[in-house]
PDB file of C-alpha atoms and ligand atoms in Angstrom:
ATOM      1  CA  UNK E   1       5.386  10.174  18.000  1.00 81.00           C
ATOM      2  CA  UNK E   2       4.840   6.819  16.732  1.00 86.00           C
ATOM      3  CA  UNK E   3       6.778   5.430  13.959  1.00 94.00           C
ATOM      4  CA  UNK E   4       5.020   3.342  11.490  1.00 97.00           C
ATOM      5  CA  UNK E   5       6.811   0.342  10.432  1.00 97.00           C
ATOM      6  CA  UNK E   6       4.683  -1.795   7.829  1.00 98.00           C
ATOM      7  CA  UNK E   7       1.601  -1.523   6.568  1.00 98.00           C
ATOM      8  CA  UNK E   8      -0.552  -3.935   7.711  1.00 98.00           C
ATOM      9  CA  UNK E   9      -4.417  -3.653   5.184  1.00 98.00           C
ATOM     10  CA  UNK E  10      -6.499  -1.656   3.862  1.00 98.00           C
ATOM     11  CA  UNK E  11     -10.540  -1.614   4.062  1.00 98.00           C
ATOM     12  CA  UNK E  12     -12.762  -0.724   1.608  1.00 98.00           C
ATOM     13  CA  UNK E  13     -16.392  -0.025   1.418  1.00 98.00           C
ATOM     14  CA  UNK E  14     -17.635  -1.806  -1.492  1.00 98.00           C
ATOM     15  CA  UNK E  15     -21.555  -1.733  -2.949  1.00 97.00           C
ATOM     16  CA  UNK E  16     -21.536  -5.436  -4.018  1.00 97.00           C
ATOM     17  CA  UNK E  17     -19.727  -7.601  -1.410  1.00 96.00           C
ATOM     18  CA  UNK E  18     -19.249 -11.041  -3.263  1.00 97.00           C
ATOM     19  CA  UNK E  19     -18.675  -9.423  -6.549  1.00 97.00           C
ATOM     20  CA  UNK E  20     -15.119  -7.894  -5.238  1.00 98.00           C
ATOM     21  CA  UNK E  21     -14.634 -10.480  -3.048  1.00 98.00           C
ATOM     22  CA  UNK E  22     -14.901 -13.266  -6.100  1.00 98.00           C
ATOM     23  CA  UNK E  23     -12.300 -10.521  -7.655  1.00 98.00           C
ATOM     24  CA  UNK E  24      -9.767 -10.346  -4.555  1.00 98.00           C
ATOM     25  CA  UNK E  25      -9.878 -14.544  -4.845  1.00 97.00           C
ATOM     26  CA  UNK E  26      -9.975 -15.640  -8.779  1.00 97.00           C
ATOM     27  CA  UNK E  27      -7.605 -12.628  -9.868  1.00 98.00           C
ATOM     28  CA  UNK E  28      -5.764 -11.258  -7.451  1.00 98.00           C
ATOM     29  CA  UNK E  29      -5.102 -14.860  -5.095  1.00 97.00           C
ATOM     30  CA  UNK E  30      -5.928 -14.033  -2.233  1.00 97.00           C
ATOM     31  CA  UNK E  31      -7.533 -15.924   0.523  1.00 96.00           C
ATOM     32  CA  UNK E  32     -11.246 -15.602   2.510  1.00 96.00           C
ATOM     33  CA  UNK E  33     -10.361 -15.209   6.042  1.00 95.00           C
ATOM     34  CA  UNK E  34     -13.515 -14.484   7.747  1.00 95.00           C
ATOM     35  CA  UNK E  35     -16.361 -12.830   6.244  1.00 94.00           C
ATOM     36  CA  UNK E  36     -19.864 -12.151   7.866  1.00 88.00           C
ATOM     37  CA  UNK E  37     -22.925 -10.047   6.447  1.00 84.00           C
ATOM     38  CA  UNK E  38     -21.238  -7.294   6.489  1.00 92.00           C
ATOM     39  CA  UNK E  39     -17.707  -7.850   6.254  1.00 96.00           C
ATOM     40  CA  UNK E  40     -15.274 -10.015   4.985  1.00 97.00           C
ATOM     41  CA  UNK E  41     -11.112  -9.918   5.495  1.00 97.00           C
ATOM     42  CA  UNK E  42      -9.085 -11.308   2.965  1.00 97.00           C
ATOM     43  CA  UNK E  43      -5.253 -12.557   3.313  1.00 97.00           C
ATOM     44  CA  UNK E  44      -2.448 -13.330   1.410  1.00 97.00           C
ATOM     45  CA  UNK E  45      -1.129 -16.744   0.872  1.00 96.00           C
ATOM     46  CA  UNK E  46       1.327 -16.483   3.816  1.00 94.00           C
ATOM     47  CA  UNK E  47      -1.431 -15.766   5.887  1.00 95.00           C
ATOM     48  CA  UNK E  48      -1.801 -11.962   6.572  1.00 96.00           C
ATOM     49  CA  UNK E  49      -4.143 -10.135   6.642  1.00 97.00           C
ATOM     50  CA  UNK E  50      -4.138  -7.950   3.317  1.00 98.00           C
ATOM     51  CA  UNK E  51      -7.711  -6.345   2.526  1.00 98.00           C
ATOM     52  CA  UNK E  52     -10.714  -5.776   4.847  1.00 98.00           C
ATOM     53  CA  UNK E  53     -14.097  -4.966   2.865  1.00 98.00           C
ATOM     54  CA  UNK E  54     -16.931  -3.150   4.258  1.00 97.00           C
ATOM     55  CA  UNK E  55     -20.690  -3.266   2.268  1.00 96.00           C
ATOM     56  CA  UNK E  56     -21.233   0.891   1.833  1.00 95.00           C
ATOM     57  CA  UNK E  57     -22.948   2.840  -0.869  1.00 95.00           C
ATOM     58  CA  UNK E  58     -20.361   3.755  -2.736  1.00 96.00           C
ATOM     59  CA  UNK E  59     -16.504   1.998  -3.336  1.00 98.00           C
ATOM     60  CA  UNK E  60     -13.981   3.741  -1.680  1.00 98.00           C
ATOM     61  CA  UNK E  61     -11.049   3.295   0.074  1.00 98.00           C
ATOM     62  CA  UNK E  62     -11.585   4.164   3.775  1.00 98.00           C
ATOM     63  CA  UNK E  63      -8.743   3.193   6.300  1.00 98.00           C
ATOM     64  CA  UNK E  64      -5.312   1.484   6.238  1.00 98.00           C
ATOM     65  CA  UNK E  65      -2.884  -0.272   8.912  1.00 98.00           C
ATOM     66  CA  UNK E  66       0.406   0.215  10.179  1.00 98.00           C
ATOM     67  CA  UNK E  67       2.592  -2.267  12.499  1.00 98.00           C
ATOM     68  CA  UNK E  68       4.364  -0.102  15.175  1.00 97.00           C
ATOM     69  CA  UNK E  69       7.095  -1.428  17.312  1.00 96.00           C
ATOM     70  CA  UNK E  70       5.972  -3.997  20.450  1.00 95.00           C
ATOM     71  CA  UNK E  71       8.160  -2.407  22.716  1.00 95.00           C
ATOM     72  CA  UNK E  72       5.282   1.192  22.059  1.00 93.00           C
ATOM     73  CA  UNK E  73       2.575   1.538  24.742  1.00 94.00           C
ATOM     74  CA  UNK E  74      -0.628   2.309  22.434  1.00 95.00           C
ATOM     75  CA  UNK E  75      -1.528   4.434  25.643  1.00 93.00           C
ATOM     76  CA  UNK E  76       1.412   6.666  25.038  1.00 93.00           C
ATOM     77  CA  UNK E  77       0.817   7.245  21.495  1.00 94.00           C
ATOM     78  CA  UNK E  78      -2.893   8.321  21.853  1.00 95.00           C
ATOM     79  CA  UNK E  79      -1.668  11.059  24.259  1.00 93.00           C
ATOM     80  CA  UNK E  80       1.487  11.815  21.627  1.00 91.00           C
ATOM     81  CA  UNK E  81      -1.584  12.119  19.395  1.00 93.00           C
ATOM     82  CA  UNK E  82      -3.440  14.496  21.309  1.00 93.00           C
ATOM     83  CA  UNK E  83      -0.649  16.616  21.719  1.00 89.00           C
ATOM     84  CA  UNK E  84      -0.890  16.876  17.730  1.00 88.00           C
ATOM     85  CA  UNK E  85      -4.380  17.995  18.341  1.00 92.00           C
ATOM     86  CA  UNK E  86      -5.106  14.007  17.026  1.00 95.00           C
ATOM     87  CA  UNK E  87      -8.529  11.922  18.597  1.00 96.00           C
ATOM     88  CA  UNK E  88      -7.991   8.342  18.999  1.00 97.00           C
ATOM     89  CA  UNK E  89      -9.518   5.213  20.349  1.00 97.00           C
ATOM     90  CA  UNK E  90      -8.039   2.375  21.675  1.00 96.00           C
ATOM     91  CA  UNK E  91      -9.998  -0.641  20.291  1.00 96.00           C
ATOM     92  CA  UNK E  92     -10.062  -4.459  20.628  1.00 94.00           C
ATOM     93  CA  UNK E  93     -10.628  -6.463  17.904  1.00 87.00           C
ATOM     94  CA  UNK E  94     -11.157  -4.669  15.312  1.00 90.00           C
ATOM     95  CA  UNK E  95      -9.832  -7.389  13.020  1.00 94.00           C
ATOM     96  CA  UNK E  96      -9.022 -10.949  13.090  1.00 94.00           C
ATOM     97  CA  UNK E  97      -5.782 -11.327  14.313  1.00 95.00           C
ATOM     98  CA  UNK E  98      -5.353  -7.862  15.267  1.00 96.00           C
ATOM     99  CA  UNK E  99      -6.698  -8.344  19.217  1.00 95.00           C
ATOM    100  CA  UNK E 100      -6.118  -4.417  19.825  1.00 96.00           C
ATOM    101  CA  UNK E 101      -5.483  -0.580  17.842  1.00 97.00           C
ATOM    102  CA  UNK E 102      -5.063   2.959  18.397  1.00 97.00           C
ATOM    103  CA  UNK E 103      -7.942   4.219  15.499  1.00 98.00           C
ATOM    104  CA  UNK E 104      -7.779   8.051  14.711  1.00 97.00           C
ATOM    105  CA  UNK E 105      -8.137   9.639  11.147  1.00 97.00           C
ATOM    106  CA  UNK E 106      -5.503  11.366   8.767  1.00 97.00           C
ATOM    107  CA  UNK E 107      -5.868  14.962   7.626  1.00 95.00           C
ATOM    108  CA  UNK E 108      -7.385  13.415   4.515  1.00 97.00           C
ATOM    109  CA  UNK E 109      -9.939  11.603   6.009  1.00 96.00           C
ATOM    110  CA  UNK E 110      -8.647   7.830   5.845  1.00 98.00           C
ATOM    111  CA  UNK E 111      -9.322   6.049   9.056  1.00 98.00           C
ATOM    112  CA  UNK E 112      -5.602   4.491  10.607  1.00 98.00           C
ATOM    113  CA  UNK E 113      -4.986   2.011  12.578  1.00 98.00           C
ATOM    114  CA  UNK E 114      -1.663   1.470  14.705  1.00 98.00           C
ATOM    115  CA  UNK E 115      -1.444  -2.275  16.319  1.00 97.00           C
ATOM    116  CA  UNK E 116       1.909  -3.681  17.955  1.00 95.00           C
ATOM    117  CA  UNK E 117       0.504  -6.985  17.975  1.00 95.00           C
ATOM    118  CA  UNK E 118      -0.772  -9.218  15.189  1.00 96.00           C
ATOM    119  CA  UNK E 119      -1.490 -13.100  14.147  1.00 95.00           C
ATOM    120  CA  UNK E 120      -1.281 -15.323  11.261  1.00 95.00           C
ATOM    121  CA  UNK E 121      -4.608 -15.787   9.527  1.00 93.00           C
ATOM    122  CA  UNK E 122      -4.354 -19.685   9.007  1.00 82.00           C
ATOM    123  CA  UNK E 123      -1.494 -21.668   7.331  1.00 78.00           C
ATOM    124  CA  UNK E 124       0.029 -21.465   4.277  1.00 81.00           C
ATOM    125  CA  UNK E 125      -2.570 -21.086   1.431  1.00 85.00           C
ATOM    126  CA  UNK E 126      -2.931 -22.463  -1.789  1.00 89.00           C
ATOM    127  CA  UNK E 127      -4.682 -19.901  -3.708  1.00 93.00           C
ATOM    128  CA  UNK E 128      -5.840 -19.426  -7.392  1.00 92.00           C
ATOM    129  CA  UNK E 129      -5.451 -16.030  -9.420  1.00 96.00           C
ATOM    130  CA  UNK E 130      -1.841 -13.863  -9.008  1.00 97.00           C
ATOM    131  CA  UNK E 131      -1.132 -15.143  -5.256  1.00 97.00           C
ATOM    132  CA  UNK E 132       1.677 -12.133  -4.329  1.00 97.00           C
ATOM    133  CA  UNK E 133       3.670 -11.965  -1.270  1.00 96.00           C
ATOM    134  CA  UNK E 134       2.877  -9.315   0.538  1.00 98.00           C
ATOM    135  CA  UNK E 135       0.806  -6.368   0.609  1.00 98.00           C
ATOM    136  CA  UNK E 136       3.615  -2.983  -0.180  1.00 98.00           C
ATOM    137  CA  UNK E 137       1.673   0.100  -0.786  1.00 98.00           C
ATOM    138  CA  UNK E 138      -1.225   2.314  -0.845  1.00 98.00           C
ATOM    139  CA  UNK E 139      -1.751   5.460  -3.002  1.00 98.00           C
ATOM    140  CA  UNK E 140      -4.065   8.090  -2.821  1.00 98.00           C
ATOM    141  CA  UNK E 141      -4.884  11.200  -4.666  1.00 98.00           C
ATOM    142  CA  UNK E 142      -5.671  14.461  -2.624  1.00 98.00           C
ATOM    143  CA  UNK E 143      -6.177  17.969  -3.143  1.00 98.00           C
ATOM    144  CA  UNK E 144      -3.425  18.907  -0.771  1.00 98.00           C
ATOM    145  CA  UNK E 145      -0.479  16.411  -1.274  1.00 98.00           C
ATOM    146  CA  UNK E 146       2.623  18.952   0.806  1.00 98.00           C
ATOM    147  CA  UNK E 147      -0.515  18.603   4.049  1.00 98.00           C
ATOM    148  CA  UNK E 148      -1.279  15.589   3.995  1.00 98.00           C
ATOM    149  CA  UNK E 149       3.039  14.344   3.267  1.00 98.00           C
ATOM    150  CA  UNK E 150       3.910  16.650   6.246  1.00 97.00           C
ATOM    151  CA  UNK E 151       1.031  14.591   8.529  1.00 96.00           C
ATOM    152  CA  UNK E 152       2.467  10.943   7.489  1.00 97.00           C
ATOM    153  CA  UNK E 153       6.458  12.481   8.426  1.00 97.00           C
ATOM    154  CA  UNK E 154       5.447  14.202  11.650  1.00 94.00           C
ATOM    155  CA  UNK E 155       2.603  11.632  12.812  1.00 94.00           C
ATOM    156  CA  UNK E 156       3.556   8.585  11.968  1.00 96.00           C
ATOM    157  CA  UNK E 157       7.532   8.904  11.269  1.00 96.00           C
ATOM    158  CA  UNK E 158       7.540   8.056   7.320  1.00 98.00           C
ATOM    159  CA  UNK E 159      10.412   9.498   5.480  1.00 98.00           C
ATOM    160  CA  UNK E 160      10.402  11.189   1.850  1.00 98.00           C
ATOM    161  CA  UNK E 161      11.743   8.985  -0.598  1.00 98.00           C
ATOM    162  CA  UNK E 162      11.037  10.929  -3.746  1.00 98.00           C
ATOM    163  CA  UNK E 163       9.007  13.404  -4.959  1.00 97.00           C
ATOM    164  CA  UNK E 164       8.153  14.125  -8.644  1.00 96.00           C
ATOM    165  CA  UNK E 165       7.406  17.969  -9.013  1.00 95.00           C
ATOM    166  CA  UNK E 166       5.704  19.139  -6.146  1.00 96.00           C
ATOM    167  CA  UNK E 167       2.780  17.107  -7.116  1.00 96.00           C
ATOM    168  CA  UNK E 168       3.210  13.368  -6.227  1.00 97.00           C
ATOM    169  CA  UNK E 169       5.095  12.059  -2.783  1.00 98.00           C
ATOM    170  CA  UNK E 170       6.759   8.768  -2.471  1.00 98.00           C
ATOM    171  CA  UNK E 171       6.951   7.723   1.472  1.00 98.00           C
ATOM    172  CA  UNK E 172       8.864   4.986   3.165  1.00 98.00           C
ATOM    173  CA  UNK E 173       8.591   3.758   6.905  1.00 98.00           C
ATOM    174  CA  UNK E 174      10.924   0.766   6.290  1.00 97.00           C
ATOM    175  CA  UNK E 175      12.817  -0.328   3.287  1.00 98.00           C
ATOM    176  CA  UNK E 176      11.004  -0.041   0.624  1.00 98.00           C
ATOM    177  CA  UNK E 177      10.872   2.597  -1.274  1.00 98.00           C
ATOM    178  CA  UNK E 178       7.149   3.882  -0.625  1.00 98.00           C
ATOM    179  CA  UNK E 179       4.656   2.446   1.562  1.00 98.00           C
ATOM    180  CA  UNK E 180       2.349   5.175   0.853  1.00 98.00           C
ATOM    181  CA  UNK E 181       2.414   7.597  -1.744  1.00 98.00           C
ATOM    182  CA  UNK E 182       0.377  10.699  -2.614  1.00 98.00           C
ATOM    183  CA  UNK E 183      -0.769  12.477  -5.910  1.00 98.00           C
ATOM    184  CA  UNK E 184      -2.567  15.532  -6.114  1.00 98.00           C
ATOM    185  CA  UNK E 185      -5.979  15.745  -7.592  1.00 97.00           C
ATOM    186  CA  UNK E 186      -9.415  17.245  -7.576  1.00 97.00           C
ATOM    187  CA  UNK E 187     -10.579  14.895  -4.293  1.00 96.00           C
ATOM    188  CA  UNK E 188      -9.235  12.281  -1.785  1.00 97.00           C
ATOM    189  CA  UNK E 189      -9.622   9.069  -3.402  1.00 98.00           C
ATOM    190  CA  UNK E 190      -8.031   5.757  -4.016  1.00 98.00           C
ATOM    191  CA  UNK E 191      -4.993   6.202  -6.756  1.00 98.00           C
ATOM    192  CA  UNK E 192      -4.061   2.509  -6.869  1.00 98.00           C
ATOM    193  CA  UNK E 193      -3.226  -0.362  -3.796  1.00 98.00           C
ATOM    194  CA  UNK E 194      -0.390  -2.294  -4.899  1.00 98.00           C
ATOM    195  CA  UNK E 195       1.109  -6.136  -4.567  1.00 98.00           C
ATOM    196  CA  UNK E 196       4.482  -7.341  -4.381  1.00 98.00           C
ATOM    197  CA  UNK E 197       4.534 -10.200  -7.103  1.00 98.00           C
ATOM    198  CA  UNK E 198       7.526 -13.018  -6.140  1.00 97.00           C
ATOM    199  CA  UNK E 199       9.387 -12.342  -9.726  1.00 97.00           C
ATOM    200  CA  UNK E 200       9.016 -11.303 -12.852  1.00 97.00           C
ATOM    201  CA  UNK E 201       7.465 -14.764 -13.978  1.00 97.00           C
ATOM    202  CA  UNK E 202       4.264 -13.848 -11.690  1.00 97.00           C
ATOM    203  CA  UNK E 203       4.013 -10.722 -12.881  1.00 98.00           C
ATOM    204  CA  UNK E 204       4.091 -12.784 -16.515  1.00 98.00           C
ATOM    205  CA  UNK E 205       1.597 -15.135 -15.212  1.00 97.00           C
ATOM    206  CA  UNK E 206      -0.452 -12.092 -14.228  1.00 98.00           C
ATOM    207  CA  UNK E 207      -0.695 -10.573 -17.618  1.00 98.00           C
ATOM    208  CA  UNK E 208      -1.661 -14.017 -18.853  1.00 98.00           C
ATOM    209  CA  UNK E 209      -4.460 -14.199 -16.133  1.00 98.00           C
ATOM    210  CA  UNK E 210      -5.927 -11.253 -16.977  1.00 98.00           C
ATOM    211  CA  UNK E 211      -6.178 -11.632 -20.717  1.00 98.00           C
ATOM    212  CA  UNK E 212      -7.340 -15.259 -20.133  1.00 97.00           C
ATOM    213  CA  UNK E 213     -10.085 -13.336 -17.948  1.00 97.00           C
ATOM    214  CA  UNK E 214     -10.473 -10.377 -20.273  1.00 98.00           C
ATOM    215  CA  UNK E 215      -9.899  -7.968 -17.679  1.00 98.00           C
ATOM    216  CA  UNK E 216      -8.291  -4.805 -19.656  1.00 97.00           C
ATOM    217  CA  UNK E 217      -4.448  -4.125 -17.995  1.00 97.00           C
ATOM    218  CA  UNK E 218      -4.753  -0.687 -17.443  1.00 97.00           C
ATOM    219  CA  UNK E 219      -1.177   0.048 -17.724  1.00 95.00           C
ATOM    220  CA  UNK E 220       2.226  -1.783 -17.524  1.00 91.00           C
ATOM    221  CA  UNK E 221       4.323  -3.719 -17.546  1.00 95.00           C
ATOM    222  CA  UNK E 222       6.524  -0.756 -17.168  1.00 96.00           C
ATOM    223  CA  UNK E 223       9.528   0.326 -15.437  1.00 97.00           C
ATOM    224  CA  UNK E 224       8.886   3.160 -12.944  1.00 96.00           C
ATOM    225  CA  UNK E 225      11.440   5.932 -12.150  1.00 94.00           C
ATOM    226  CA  UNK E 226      10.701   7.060  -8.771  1.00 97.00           C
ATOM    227  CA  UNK E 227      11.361   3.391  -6.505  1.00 98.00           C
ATOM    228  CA  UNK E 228      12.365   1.719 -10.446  1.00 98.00           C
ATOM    229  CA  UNK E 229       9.942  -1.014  -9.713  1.00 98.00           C
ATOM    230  CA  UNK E 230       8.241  -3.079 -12.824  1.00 98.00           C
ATOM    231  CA  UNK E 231       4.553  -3.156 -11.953  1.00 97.00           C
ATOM    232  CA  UNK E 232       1.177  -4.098 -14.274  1.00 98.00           C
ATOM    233  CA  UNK E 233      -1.867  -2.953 -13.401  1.00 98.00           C
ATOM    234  CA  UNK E 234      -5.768  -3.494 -13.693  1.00 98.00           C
ATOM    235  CA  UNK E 235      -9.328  -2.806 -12.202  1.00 98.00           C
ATOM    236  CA  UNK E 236     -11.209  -4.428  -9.771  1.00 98.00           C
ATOM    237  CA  UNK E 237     -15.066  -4.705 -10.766  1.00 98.00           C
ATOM    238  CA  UNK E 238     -15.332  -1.556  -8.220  1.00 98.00           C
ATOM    239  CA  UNK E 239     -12.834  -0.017  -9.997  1.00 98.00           C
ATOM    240  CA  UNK E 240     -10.036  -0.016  -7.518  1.00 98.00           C
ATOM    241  CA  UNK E 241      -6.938   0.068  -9.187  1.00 98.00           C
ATOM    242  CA  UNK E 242      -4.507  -2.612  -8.154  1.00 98.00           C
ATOM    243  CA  UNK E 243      -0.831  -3.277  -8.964  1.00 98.00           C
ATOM    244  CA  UNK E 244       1.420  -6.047  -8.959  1.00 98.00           C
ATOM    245  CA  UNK E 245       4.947  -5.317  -8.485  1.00 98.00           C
ATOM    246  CA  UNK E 246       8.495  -6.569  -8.396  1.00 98.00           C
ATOM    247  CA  UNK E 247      12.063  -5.125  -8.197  1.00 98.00           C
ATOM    248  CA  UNK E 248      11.057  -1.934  -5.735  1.00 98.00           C
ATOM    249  CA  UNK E 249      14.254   0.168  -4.748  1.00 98.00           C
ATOM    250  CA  UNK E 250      15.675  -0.623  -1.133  1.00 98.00           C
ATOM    251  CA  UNK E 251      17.026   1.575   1.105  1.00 98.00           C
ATOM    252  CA  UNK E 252      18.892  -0.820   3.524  1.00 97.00           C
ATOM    253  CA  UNK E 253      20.763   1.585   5.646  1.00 98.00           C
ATOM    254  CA  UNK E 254      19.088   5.051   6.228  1.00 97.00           C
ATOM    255  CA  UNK E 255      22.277   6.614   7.943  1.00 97.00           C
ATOM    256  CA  UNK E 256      23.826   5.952   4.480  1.00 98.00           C
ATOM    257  CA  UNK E 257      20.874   7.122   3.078  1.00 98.00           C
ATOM    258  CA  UNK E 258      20.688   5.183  -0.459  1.00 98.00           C
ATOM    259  CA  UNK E 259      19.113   3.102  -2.255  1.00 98.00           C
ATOM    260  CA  UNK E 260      20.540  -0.888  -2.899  1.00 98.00           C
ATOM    261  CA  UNK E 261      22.946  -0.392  -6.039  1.00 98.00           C
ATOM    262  CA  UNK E 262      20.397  -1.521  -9.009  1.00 97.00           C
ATOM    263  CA  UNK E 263      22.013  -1.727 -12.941  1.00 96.00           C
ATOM    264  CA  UNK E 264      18.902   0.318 -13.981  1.00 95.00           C
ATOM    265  CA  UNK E 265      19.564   3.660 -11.889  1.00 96.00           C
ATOM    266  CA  UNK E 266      21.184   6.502 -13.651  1.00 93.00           C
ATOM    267  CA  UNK E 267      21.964   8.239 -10.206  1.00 95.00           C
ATOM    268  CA  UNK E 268      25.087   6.421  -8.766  1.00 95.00           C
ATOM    269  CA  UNK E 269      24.567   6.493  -5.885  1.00 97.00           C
ATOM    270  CA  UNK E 270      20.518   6.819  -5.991  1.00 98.00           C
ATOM    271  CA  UNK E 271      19.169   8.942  -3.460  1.00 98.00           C
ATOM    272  CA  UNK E 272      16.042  10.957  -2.040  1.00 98.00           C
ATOM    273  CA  UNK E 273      15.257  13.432  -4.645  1.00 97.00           C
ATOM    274  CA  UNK E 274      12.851  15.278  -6.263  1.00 97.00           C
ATOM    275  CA  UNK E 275      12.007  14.048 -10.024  1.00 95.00           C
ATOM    276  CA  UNK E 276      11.266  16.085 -13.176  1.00 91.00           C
ATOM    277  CA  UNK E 277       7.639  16.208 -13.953  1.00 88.00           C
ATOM    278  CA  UNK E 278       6.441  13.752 -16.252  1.00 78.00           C
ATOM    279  CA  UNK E 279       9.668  11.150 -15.204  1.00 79.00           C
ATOM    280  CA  UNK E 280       7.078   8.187 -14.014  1.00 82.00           C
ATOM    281  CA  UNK E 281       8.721   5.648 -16.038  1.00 84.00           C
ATOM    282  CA  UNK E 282      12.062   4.461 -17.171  1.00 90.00           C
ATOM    283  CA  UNK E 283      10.506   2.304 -19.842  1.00 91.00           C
ATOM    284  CA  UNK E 284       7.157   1.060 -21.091  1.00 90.00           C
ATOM    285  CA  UNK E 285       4.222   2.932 -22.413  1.00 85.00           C
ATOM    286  CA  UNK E 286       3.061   6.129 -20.583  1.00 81.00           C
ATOM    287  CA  UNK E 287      -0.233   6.155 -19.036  1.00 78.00           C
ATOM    288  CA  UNK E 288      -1.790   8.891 -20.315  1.00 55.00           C
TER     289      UNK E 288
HETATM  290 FE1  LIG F   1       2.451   1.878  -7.010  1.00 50.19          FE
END
């Protein structure tokens, strides 16, 4: 089986184009790519490719993208994939800068999309709004959070790095902490996609952008417990949520299987484990 090693976008389907693409680039800082009619691919400042948006009915988040290693024959994968009782499609071009990808769906109905191969989307960017580095994670909610866990470990080689109850799954295919994570909840949907700020001065910056804008932070800044990252968060006109983070927990080494040493843990060493319920954040005001 294929191992994921870093996601590469997300797509969304989005009932009013340029309103959520004026959002991605005045607020968030990110950077037009391409767009056409129909779609349009936005990138971060460095140049990759970040968020694809569809036009569709309703807003929704409907596939994501994961870098596998070059030395992995797509070929080989589709007919691991199969073996899992998995369709997929090799296809070419399904993005710029991604010139071929294995497509199939998860067990939750998000579209994925392997690629081995990928290219920078223009220079260096000077961009207006937040600007972050990279693109870190995706979370969803879904009914069945242990099915759809067990698919992203056996399928696509992500590894458990907390969970809190039995009700929310943090998932890592590289250092970070969680590349994807999963809640449970009524129906598969969009929990929050989430930005890795440069420090804590951007995430400062952000705050100060958004009340500028008088767009509402929805919650933050606060100090998470599971991956102990500081993150702020607010809505896109769509109502995606989106997250800017710094200071996620790093897991360098996975034979010695913990976390970077961080002042701010209270497990020494900290490792894999399963939170108590309600344990979301170290400090800052709870969401609900
Ligand atoms: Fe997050």
């Amino acid at each position: 089986m294929p191992q994921a090693r870093r996601i590469g976008h997300a797509t969304f389907e989005t009932p009013d184009m340029q309103r959520e693409i004026d959002h991605w680039i005045e607020i968030a800082g990110l950077v037009l790519a391409e767009r056409d009619d129909k779609r349009a691919y936005l990138a971060t400042k460095v140049g990759q490719l970040v968020v694809e948006l569809h036009e569709g009915p309703e807003a929704r988040c409907s596939g994501l993208s994961f870098e596998v290693s070059p030395k992995i024959d797509l070929s080989d994968v589709a007919r691991d994939l199969e073996a899992e009782g998995v369709a997929s499609a090799l296809s070419n071009d399904t993005a710029p800068g991604l010139p071929r990808a294995l497509v199939f769906n998860d067990n939750k109905g998000t579209q994925v999309q392997l690629f081995n191969e990928w290219k920078y989307l223009g220079d260096h960017h000077q961009v207006k709004g937040v600007g972050p580095m990279k693109l870190g994670h995706v979370a969803f909610v879904t009914p069945d959070v242990q099915a759809v866990t067990s698919f992203y470990q056996r399928v696509l080689g992500f590894r458990i790095s907390d969970w809190i109850g039995d009700y929310f799954s943090f998932m890592r295919c590289g250092p970070d902490h969680h590349t994807v994570n999963f809640v449970r909840g009524e129906k598969t949907q969009l929990a929050h996609i989430a930005f890795e700020a440069k420090d804590m001065s951007q995430i400062l910056n952000a705050c100060d952008l958004l009340g500028q804008k008088n767009i509402p932070i929805t919650w933050g800044p606060v100090r998470h417990g599971p991956g102990h990252n500081v993150s702020v968060y607010h809505l896109s006109p769509d109502g995606n949520t989106i997250e800017f983070y710094i200071d996620l927990d790093q897991m360098k080494d996975e034979e010695l299987g913990y976390f970077e040493p961080r002042p701010w843990h209270r497990d020494l060493p900290q490792r894999p484990k399963t939170w108590a319920n309600g344990t979301s954040q170290i400090w800052g005001m709870r969401k609900h």
